[in-house]
Amino acid sequence: MKPACNVATLIGRFFTERLMRQRNVSANTIASYRDTFRLLFMFAQVQLRKPPSALTLTDLDATFIGAFLTDLEVKRGASAKTRNLRLTAIRSFFRFVSFEEPAHSALIQRVLAIPSKRHDKRQVHFLTRPEIEAVLAAPDRTTWLGRRDHTLLLVAAQTGLRLSELTGLDRDAVHLGSGAHVRCVGKGRKERTTPLTTLARCALQAWLKEPLRKGATALFPNVHGARLSADSVQSLLGKHVRVAHKSCPSLKAKSVSPHVLRHSAAMELLQAGVDCSVIALWLGHESVETTQTYLHAHLALKEAALAKLKPYERGKRTRFQPNDRLLAFLEAL
């Protein structure tokens, strides 16, 4: 009989040795994996009536993991995308365990065989130029907070930085001389520079002359001099979008998040005729295929392609007539 294997020991080694020391993953990845296993162990505590430190590997079999994933969707209302994200963390752990505990390979392989769930892939949401301008005009620039918010939103809409990249910017990451740009470290710890328009450069130049808040090093700090959290940026954006509704009614029908500003920057580049490979470099995408999603959302490009097609002649269309019962059945599906 295979000996019981304590999960707490394996989890400790997985985080400290595999993720931190060997792979040197980002803090965001650590946080995401931590949240996954916190949820898993809370679920186990309720279902198995065992404290997390007493769990053994045999407790976490494929049936139990499947029940946990179902619970995420049914009781916690998680989307299929979130469910797959949690499964990715669990698979990473079990791949590590496969080398540490080969005696449990059958259990491990069954967990690794749990498939990801297919889900609808929606078109990206973005703002039009009038909508962007309405949002940028919303902050009250007679106050320190208003000037900060205006500059932050302008940089976000022009550079297309991810939210974590935007809040992670330091004051020394901005270069305002010849070839003005901001420098950030994105996904995969890849450093990249993004050029600034004249408007963004002037706004940042004025913002950097503002008095420092408690020796803050962050480019966009809160009133206490600390970095803005993701929730804070979402909150301030929502506040200014509500103000912008008054001058731009089309915003009422849109859910605007910081990532929508990133999509908007990409669509601005695409509408200006910039090649997808350049947009991929601009946004820090791992592959050009990721950037193709903007082509799918660009209706004007599709309409231009449609205009080049020769229209069908009337009366020339024919419908397929099946000559077999099986073909007729398939045609009716």
Tab-separated table of C-alpha atoms in Angstrom:
chain	number	residue	atom	x	y	z
A	1	MET	CA	0.000	0.000	0.000
A	2	LYS	CA	1.315	3.460	-0.940
A	3	PRO	CA	2.281	5.589	2.069
A	4	ALA	CA	0.257	8.707	2.851
A	5	CYS	CA	1.887	11.864	1.554
A	6	ASN	CA	1.341	15.130	3.435
A	7	VAL	CA	0.146	17.949	1.162
A	8	ALA	CA	1.427	20.742	3.435
A	9	THR	CA	5.049	19.664	2.913
A	10	LEU	CA	4.601	19.464	-0.856
A	11	ILE	CA	2.870	22.850	-1.050
A	12	GLY	CA	5.680	24.454	0.926
A	13	ARG	CA	8.320	23.052	-1.431
A	14	PHE	CA	6.221	23.894	-4.487
A	15	PHE	CA	6.058	27.593	-3.586
A	16	THR	CA	9.524	28.112	-2.125
A	17	GLU	CA	11.612	25.808	-4.312
A	18	ARG	CA	9.792	25.447	-7.628
A	19	LEU	CA	8.037	28.777	-8.059
A	20	MET	CA	10.312	31.166	-6.180
A	21	ARG	CA	13.814	29.687	-6.356
A	22	GLN	CA	13.839	27.622	-9.536
A	23	ARG	CA	11.397	29.481	-11.771
A	24	ASN	CA	11.615	32.929	-10.133
A	25	VAL	CA	8.013	33.722	-11.105
A	26	SER	CA	6.481	37.150	-10.590
A	27	ALA	CA	4.690	38.275	-7.448
A	28	ASN	CA	1.420	38.307	-9.422
A	29	THR	CA	1.813	34.618	-10.285
A	30	ILE	CA	2.573	33.761	-6.665
A	31	ALA	CA	-0.530	35.648	-5.539
A	32	SER	CA	-2.735	33.921	-8.132
A	33	TYR	CA	-1.499	30.434	-7.179
A	34	ARG	CA	-1.807	31.257	-3.471
A	35	ASP	CA	-5.449	32.273	-3.913
A	36	THR	CA	-6.189	29.052	-5.813
A	37	PHE	CA	-4.860	26.796	-3.071
A	38	ARG	CA	-6.454	28.876	-0.346
A	39	LEU	CA	-9.839	28.264	-1.995
A	40	LEU	CA	-9.024	24.582	-2.527
A	41	PHE	CA	-8.076	24.015	1.106
A	42	MET	CA	-11.133	25.900	2.376
A	43	PHE	CA	-13.285	23.645	0.188
A	44	ALA	CA	-11.477	20.562	1.530
A	45	GLN	CA	-12.003	21.696	5.109
A	46	VAL	CA	-15.773	21.777	4.540
A	47	GLN	CA	-16.100	18.661	2.396
A	48	LEU	CA	-13.564	16.371	4.089
A	49	ARG	CA	-13.745	17.849	7.602
A	50	LYS	CA	-9.972	17.900	7.789
A	51	PRO	CA	-7.691	20.868	8.475
A	52	PRO	CA	-5.472	21.799	5.504
A	53	SER	CA	-2.289	20.761	7.347
A	54	ALA	CA	-3.675	17.211	7.725
A	55	LEU	CA	-4.539	16.669	4.052
A	56	THR	CA	-2.802	13.864	2.181
A	57	LEU	CA	-2.252	13.599	-1.541
A	58	THR	CA	-4.870	10.855	-1.822
A	59	ASP	CA	-7.478	13.349	-0.579
A	60	LEU	CA	-6.866	15.488	-3.665
A	61	ASP	CA	-7.800	12.952	-6.312
A	62	ALA	CA	-9.379	13.782	-9.681
A	63	THR	CA	-12.921	13.382	-8.326
A	64	PHE	CA	-12.277	15.848	-5.516
A	65	ILE	CA	-10.548	18.367	-7.826
A	66	GLY	CA	-13.462	18.093	-10.256
A	67	ALA	CA	-15.924	18.767	-7.424
A	68	PHE	CA	-13.883	21.821	-6.387
A	69	LEU	CA	-13.942	23.236	-9.926
A	70	THR	CA	-17.694	22.677	-10.144
A	71	ASP	CA	-18.167	24.413	-6.790
A	72	LEU	CA	-16.264	27.429	-8.102
A	73	GLU	CA	-18.699	27.812	-10.962
A	74	VAL	CA	-21.939	26.880	-9.216
A	75	LYS	CA	-21.614	28.384	-5.740
A	76	ARG	CA	-19.022	31.114	-6.243
A	77	GLY	CA	-20.254	32.147	-9.711
A	78	ALA	CA	-16.794	31.875	-11.288
A	79	SER	CA	-16.602	32.053	-15.077
A	80	ALA	CA	-15.168	29.238	-17.188
A	81	LYS	CA	-12.090	31.405	-17.737
A	82	THR	CA	-11.536	31.753	-13.968
A	83	ARG	CA	-12.154	28.035	-13.509
A	84	ASN	CA	-9.461	27.280	-16.096
A	85	LEU	CA	-7.067	29.682	-14.377
A	86	ARG	CA	-7.492	27.789	-11.082
A	87	LEU	CA	-6.996	24.490	-12.909
A	88	THR	CA	-3.742	25.797	-14.395
A	89	ALA	CA	-2.337	26.385	-10.891
A	90	ILE	CA	-3.443	22.923	-9.747
A	91	ARG	CA	-1.858	21.276	-12.799
A	92	SER	CA	1.401	23.107	-12.151
A	93	PHE	CA	1.433	21.749	-8.591
A	94	PHE	CA	0.702	18.176	-9.693
A	95	ARG	CA	3.411	18.286	-12.374
A	96	PHE	CA	5.818	19.214	-9.592
A	97	VAL	CA	4.465	16.385	-7.418
A	98	SER	CA	4.909	13.878	-10.249
A	99	PHE	CA	8.694	14.181	-9.796
A	100	GLU	CA	8.568	14.382	-6.012
A	101	GLU	CA	6.184	11.469	-5.428
A	102	PRO	CA	6.336	9.062	-8.410
A	103	ALA	CA	4.589	6.365	-6.327
A	104	HIS	CA	1.366	8.341	-6.767
A	105	SER	CA	1.720	8.688	-10.544
A	106	ALA	CA	-1.678	7.123	-11.315
A	107	LEU	CA	-3.521	9.656	-9.128
A	108	ILE	CA	-1.421	12.506	-10.526
A	109	GLN	CA	-2.054	11.557	-14.155
A	110	ARG	CA	-5.806	11.458	-13.580
A	111	VAL	CA	-5.724	14.990	-12.157
A	112	LEU	CA	-3.548	16.227	-15.013
A	113	ALA	CA	-6.052	14.726	-17.468
A	114	ILE	CA	-8.871	17.016	-16.248
A	115	PRO	CA	-9.628	19.140	-19.332
A	116	SER	CA	-9.951	22.892	-19.530
A	117	LYS	CA	-13.460	24.118	-20.167
A	118	ARG	CA	-14.362	25.715	-23.474
A	119	HIS	CA	-15.954	29.139	-23.241
A	120	ASP	CA	-17.255	31.898	-25.463
A	121	LYS	CA	-14.615	34.360	-26.596
A	122	ARG	CA	-16.178	37.776	-26.749
A	123	GLN	CA	-14.971	40.605	-28.915
A	124	VAL	CA	-12.810	43.138	-27.125
A	125	HIS	CA	-14.538	46.270	-25.848
A	126	PHE	CA	-12.987	49.645	-26.584
A	127	LEU	CA	-13.799	53.340	-26.521
A	128	THR	CA	-14.132	55.601	-29.529
A	129	ARG	CA	-12.126	58.819	-29.778
A	130	PRO	CA	-15.028	61.058	-28.546
A	131	GLU	CA	-15.574	58.710	-25.592
A	132	ILE	CA	-11.878	58.767	-24.657
A	133	GLU	CA	-11.826	62.561	-24.827
A	134	ALA	CA	-14.941	62.778	-22.628
A	135	VAL	CA	-13.343	60.570	-19.962
A	136	LEU	CA	-10.105	62.577	-20.053
A	137	ALA	CA	-12.042	65.828	-19.641
A	138	ALA	CA	-13.950	64.550	-16.579
A	139	PRO	CA	-11.343	65.027	-13.779
A	140	ASP	CA	-11.319	68.407	-12.023
A	141	ARG	CA	-7.814	69.649	-12.795
A	142	THR	CA	-8.012	72.453	-10.246
A	143	THR	CA	-7.243	69.827	-7.561
A	144	TRP	CA	-4.204	67.583	-7.000
A	145	LEU	CA	-6.325	64.433	-7.303
A	146	GLY	CA	-7.923	65.668	-10.521
A	147	ARG	CA	-4.551	66.430	-12.093
A	148	ARG	CA	-3.253	63.011	-11.049
A	149	ASP	CA	-6.286	61.220	-12.425
A	150	HIS	CA	-6.210	63.125	-15.718
A	151	THR	CA	-2.516	62.355	-16.261
A	152	LEU	CA	-2.950	58.709	-15.276
A	153	LEU	CA	-5.908	58.187	-17.634
A	154	LEU	CA	-4.149	60.010	-20.469
A	155	VAL	CA	-1.037	57.833	-20.116
A	156	ALA	CA	-3.188	54.694	-19.896
A	157	ALA	CA	-5.210	55.538	-23.010
A	158	GLN	CA	-2.150	56.541	-25.045
A	159	THR	CA	0.382	53.887	-24.029
A	160	GLY	CA	-1.935	50.895	-23.538
A	161	LEU	CA	-0.050	49.792	-20.432
A	162	ARG	CA	-1.546	46.999	-18.344
A	163	LEU	CA	-2.991	48.075	-15.006
A	164	SER	CA	-0.147	46.424	-13.051
A	165	GLU	CA	2.399	48.145	-15.320
A	166	LEU	CA	0.699	51.514	-14.855
A	167	THR	CA	0.534	51.343	-11.051
A	168	GLY	CA	4.086	49.975	-10.957
A	169	LEU	CA	5.586	52.979	-12.756
A	170	ASP	CA	8.136	54.998	-10.791
A	171	ARG	CA	8.947	58.643	-11.420
A	172	ASP	CA	12.348	57.713	-12.845
A	173	ALA	CA	10.661	55.442	-15.447
A	174	VAL	CA	9.624	58.544	-17.405
A	175	HIS	CA	11.997	60.029	-19.987
A	176	LEU	CA	10.857	63.436	-21.292
A	177	GLY	CA	13.823	64.432	-23.439
A	178	SER	CA	14.327	63.563	-27.074
A	179	GLY	CA	12.295	60.437	-27.862
A	180	ALA	CA	10.034	60.801	-24.816
A	181	HIS	CA	8.887	57.440	-23.439
A	182	VAL	CA	7.956	55.448	-20.349
A	183	ARG	CA	9.793	52.283	-19.341
A	184	CYS	CA	8.027	49.379	-17.642
A	185	VAL	CA	8.467	45.706	-16.830
A	186	GLY	CA	5.558	43.653	-18.149
A	187	LYS	CA	4.526	40.012	-18.266
A	188	GLY	CA	7.349	37.511	-18.286
A	189	ARG	CA	9.559	40.159	-16.649
A	190	LYS	CA	10.163	41.693	-20.062
A	191	GLU	CA	11.211	45.319	-20.033
A	192	ARG	CA	9.863	47.556	-22.787
A	193	THR	CA	9.671	51.246	-23.615
A	194	THR	CA	6.574	52.949	-24.976
A	195	PRO	CA	6.795	56.331	-26.747
A	196	LEU	CA	4.731	59.293	-25.616
A	197	THR	CA	2.706	61.732	-27.683
A	198	THR	CA	3.363	65.432	-27.298
A	199	LEU	CA	0.170	65.791	-25.250
A	200	ALA	CA	1.135	62.986	-22.864
A	201	ARG	CA	4.687	64.308	-22.557
A	202	CYS	CA	3.439	67.798	-21.622
A	203	ALA	CA	0.969	66.379	-19.107
A	204	LEU	CA	3.683	64.270	-17.452
A	205	GLN	CA	6.089	67.189	-17.473
A	206	ALA	CA	3.558	69.282	-15.528
A	207	TRP	CA	2.686	66.369	-13.236
A	208	LEU	CA	6.312	65.716	-12.262
A	209	LYS	CA	6.568	69.329	-11.061
A	210	GLU	CA	3.831	68.682	-8.486
A	211	PRO	CA	5.057	68.547	-4.846
A	212	LEU	CA	5.907	65.011	-3.709
A	213	ARG	CA	3.509	63.306	-1.336
A	214	LYS	CA	5.533	61.967	1.593
A	215	GLY	CA	8.563	61.189	-0.538
A	216	ALA	CA	6.593	59.018	-2.965
A	217	THR	CA	8.581	57.232	-5.662
A	218	ALA	CA	5.493	55.980	-7.523
A	219	LEU	CA	4.558	58.039	-10.575
A	220	PHE	CA	0.875	58.008	-9.579
A	221	PRO	CA	0.666	57.735	-5.766
A	222	ASN	CA	-2.344	57.978	-3.502
A	223	VAL	CA	-2.768	60.842	-1.021
A	224	HIS	CA	-0.545	59.011	1.475
A	225	GLY	CA	2.327	58.605	-1.001
A	226	ALA	CA	1.819	54.847	-1.488
A	227	ARG	CA	1.113	53.118	-4.783
A	228	LEU	CA	-2.434	53.024	-6.073
A	229	SER	CA	-4.108	49.632	-5.839
A	230	ALA	CA	-5.938	48.039	-8.760
A	231	ASP	CA	-9.256	48.667	-6.988
A	232	SER	CA	-8.392	52.342	-6.515
A	233	VAL	CA	-7.720	52.824	-10.218
A	234	GLN	CA	-10.955	51.026	-11.122
A	235	SER	CA	-12.834	53.222	-8.643
A	236	LEU	CA	-11.436	56.525	-9.903
A	237	LEU	CA	-12.019	55.482	-13.516
A	238	GLY	CA	-15.633	54.581	-12.744
A	239	LYS	CA	-16.153	57.945	-11.045
A	240	HIS	CA	-14.888	59.890	-14.058
A	241	VAL	CA	-16.824	57.739	-16.535
A	242	ARG	CA	-20.028	58.586	-14.661
A	243	VAL	CA	-19.205	62.289	-15.029
A	244	ALA	CA	-18.384	61.784	-18.720
A	245	HIS	CA	-21.850	60.255	-19.299
A	246	LYS	CA	-23.326	63.751	-19.284
A	247	SER	CA	-21.345	64.921	-22.318
A	248	CYS	CA	-21.061	61.527	-24.039
A	249	PRO	CA	-24.265	59.443	-23.634
A	250	SER	CA	-22.825	56.426	-25.500
A	251	LEU	CA	-20.666	55.687	-22.432
A	252	LYS	CA	-23.775	54.657	-20.495
A	253	ALA	CA	-24.005	51.447	-22.520
A	254	LYS	CA	-20.369	50.499	-21.921
A	255	SER	CA	-18.591	48.862	-19.014
A	256	VAL	CA	-15.294	50.742	-18.811
A	257	SER	CA	-12.352	49.148	-16.997
A	258	PRO	CA	-8.630	50.002	-17.080
A	259	HIS	CA	-8.185	47.129	-19.545
A	260	VAL	CA	-10.726	48.756	-21.876
A	261	LEU	CA	-8.366	51.745	-22.059
A	262	ARG	CA	-5.621	49.328	-23.125
A	263	HIS	CA	-7.900	47.924	-25.836
A	264	SER	CA	-8.740	51.465	-26.913
A	265	ALA	CA	-5.054	52.310	-27.365
A	266	ALA	CA	-4.638	49.225	-29.548
A	267	MET	CA	-7.655	50.119	-31.682
A	268	GLU	CA	-6.351	53.667	-32.140
A	269	LEU	CA	-3.099	52.219	-33.508
A	270	LEU	CA	-4.968	49.780	-35.743
A	271	GLN	CA	-7.207	52.517	-37.158
A	272	ALA	CA	-4.078	54.566	-37.904
A	273	GLY	CA	-2.835	51.720	-40.117
A	274	VAL	CA	-0.128	50.392	-37.779
A	275	ASP	CA	0.838	46.778	-38.504
A	276	CYS	CA	-0.261	44.103	-36.016
A	277	SER	CA	3.326	43.031	-35.338
A	278	VAL	CA	4.175	46.580	-34.233
A	279	ILE	CA	1.052	46.730	-32.044
A	280	ALA	CA	2.103	43.421	-30.441
A	281	LEU	CA	5.495	44.928	-29.559
A	282	TRP	CA	3.807	48.116	-28.325
A	283	LEU	CA	1.479	46.232	-25.972
A	284	GLY	CA	4.039	43.646	-24.882
A	285	HIS	CA	2.122	40.674	-26.298
A	286	GLU	CA	3.883	37.318	-26.255
A	287	SER	CA	2.580	36.500	-29.741
A	288	VAL	CA	1.123	38.411	-32.692
A	289	GLU	CA	-1.824	35.984	-32.521
A	290	THR	CA	-2.988	37.747	-29.359
A	291	THR	CA	-3.135	41.016	-31.279
A	292	GLN	CA	-5.345	39.457	-33.961
A	293	THR	CA	-8.328	39.835	-31.602
A	294	TYR	CA	-8.349	43.550	-32.401
A	295	LEU	CA	-8.777	42.782	-36.093
A	296	HIS	CA	-11.903	40.766	-35.262
A	297	ALA	CA	-13.362	43.734	-33.366
A	298	HIS	CA	-12.549	46.308	-36.054
A	299	LEU	CA	-15.810	46.587	-38.011
A	300	ALA	CA	-14.509	49.296	-40.362
A	301	LEU	CA	-11.801	46.964	-41.672
A	302	LYS	CA	-14.400	44.273	-42.337
A	303	GLU	CA	-16.666	46.748	-44.095
A	304	ALA	CA	-13.764	47.887	-46.288
A	305	ALA	CA	-13.061	44.257	-47.217
A	306	LEU	CA	-16.748	43.680	-47.986
A	307	ALA	CA	-16.823	46.703	-50.287
A	308	LYS	CA	-14.134	45.085	-52.451
A	309	LEU	CA	-16.219	41.963	-53.079
A	310	LYS	CA	-18.257	41.549	-56.222
A	311	PRO	CA	-21.953	41.213	-55.271
A	312	TYR	CA	-23.899	38.058	-56.146
A	313	GLU	CA	-26.026	38.218	-59.259
A	314	ARG	CA	-29.720	37.748	-58.730
A	315	GLY	CA	-31.171	34.377	-59.543
A	316	LYS	CA	-27.802	32.624	-59.609
A	317	ARG	CA	-27.911	31.253	-56.077
A	318	THR	CA	-28.621	27.556	-55.708
A	319	ARG	CA	-29.369	25.554	-52.604
A	320	PHE	CA	-27.792	22.205	-51.848
A	321	GLN	CA	-30.303	19.391	-52.421
A	322	PRO	CA	-29.306	16.179	-50.601
A	323	ASN	CA	-29.931	12.945	-52.548
A	324	ASP	CA	-29.655	10.641	-49.551
A	325	ARG	CA	-31.529	10.317	-46.249
A	326	LEU	CA	-28.354	10.579	-44.169
A	327	LEU	CA	-27.260	13.695	-46.046
A	328	ALA	CA	-30.757	15.146	-45.588
A	329	PHE	CA	-30.514	14.482	-41.841
A	330	LEU	CA	-27.151	16.263	-41.628
A	331	GLU	CA	-28.434	19.167	-43.704
A	332	ALA	CA	-31.320	19.642	-41.262
A	333	LEU	CA	-29.036	19.935	-38.223
